[in-house]
PDB file of C-alpha atoms in Angstrom:
ATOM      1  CA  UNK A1228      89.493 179.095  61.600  1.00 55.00           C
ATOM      2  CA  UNK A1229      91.361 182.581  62.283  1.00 55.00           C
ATOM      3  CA  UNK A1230      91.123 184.897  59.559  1.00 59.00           C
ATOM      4  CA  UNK A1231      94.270 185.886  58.424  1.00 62.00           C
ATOM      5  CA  UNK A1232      95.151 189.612  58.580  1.00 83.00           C
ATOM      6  CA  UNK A1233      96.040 191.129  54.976  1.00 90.00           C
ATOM      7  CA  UNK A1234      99.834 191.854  55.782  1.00 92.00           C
ATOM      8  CA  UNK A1235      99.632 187.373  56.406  1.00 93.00           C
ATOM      9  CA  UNK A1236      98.196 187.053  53.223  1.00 94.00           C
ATOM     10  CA  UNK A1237     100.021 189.243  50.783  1.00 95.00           C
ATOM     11  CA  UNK A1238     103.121 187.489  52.323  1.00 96.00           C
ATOM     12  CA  UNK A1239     101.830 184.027  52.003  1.00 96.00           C
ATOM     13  CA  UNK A1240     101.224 185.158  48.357  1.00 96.00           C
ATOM     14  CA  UNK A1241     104.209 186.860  47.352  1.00 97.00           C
ATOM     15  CA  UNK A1242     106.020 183.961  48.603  1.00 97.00           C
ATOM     16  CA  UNK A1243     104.409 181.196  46.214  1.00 96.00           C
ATOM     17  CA  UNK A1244     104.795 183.472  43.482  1.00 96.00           C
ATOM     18  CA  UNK A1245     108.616 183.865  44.261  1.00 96.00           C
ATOM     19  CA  UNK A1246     109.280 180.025  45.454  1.00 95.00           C
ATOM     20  CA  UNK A1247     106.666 178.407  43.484  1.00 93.00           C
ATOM     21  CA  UNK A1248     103.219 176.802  44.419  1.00 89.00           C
ATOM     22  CA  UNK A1249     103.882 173.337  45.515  1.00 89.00           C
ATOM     23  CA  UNK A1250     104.536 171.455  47.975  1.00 91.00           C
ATOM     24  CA  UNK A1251     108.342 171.927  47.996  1.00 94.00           C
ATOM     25  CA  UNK A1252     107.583 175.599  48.381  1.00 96.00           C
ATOM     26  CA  UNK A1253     105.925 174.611  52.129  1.00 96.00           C
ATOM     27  CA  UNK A1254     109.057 174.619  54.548  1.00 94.00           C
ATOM     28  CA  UNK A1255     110.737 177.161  52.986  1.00 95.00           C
ATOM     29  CA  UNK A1256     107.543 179.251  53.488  1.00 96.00           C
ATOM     30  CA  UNK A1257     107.208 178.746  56.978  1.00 94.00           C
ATOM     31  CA  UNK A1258     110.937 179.355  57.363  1.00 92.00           C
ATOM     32  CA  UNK A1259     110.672 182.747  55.827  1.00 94.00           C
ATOM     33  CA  UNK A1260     107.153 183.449  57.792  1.00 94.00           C
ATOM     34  CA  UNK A1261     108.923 182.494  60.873  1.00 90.00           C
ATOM     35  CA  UNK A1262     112.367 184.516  60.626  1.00 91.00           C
ATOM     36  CA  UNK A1263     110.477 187.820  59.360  1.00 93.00           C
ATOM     37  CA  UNK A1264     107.655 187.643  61.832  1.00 90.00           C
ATOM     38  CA  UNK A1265     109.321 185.837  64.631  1.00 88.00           C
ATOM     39  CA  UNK A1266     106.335 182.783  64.666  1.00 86.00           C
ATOM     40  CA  UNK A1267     104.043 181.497  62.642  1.00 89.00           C
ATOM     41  CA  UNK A1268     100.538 183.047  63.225  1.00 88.00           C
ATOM     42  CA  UNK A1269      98.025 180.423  62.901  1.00 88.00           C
ATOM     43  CA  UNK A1270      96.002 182.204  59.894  1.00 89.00           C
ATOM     44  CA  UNK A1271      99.100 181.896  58.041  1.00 93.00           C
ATOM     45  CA  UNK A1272      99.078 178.128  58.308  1.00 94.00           C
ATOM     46  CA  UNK A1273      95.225 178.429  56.033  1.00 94.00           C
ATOM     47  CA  UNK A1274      96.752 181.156  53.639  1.00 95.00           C
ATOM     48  CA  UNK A1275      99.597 178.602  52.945  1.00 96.00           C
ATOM     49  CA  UNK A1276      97.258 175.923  52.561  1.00 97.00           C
ATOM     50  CA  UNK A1277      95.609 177.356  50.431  1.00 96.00           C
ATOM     51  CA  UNK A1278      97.784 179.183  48.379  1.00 96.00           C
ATOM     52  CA  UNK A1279     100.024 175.494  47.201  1.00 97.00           C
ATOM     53  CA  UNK A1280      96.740 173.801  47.008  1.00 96.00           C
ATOM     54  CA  UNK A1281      97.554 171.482  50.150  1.00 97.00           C
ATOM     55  CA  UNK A1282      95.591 170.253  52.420  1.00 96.00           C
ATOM     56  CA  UNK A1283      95.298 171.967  55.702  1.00 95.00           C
ATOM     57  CA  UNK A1284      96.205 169.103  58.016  1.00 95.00           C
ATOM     58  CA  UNK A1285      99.345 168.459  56.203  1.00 95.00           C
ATOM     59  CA  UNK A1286     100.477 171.958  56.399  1.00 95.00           C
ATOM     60  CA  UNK A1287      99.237 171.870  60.322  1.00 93.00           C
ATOM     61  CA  UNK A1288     101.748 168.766  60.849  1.00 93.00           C
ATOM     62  CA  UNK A1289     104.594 170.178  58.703  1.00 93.00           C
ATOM     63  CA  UNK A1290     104.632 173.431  61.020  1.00 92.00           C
ATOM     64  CA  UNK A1291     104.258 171.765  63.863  1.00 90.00           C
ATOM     65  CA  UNK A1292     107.372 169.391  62.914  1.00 87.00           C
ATOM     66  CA  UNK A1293     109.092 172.071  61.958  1.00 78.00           C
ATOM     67  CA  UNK A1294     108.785 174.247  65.118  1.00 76.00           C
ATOM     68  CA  UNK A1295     110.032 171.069  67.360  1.00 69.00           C
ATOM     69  CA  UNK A1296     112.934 171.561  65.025  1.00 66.00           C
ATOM     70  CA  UNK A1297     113.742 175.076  65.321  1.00 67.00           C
ATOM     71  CA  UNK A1298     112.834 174.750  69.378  1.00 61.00           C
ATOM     72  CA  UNK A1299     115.741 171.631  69.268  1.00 55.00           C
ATOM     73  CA  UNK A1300     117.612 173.604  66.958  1.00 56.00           C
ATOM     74  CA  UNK A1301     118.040 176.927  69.144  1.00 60.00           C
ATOM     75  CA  UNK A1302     118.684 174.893  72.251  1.00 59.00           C
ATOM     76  CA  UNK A1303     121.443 172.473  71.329  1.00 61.00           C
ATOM     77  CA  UNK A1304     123.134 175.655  70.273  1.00 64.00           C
ATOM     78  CA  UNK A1305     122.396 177.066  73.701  1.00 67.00           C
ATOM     79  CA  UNK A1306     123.907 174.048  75.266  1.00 69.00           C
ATOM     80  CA  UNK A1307     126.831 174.480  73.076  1.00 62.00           C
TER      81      UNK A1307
END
């Protein structure tokens, strides 16, 4: 468990509240997390969690999907 820093969690929080606290809100959480920090720190991942009352391995697997994406993503249009 890494504590999330408070800049994580009023951004984690801010976003529910603007997109809404379930489970539809999840990807386009981490997509926001990820284009204004750059990554996804892994307190963020427990702030999400916890803020659309999901469980923490589910939001662990979605990242983790959705990094491989971004990662395939960037380099097909590398190779283009």
């Amino acid at each position: 468990s890494v504590p999330a820093d408070d800049s994580v969690r009023r951004q984690v929080r801010a976003l529910a509240a603007q997109l809404g606290s379930g489970s539809a809100s999840l990807v386009p959480i981490l997509r926001e997390i990820k284009r204004t920090r750059g990554h996804i720190p892994p307190a963020a991942l427990e702030e999400i969690a916890a803020a659309l009352s999901l469980d923490y391995g589910k939001v662990h697997r979605v990242a983790s999907f959705y990094s491989l994406l971004s990662n395939l993503d960037r380099e097909l249009a590398l190779a283009s």
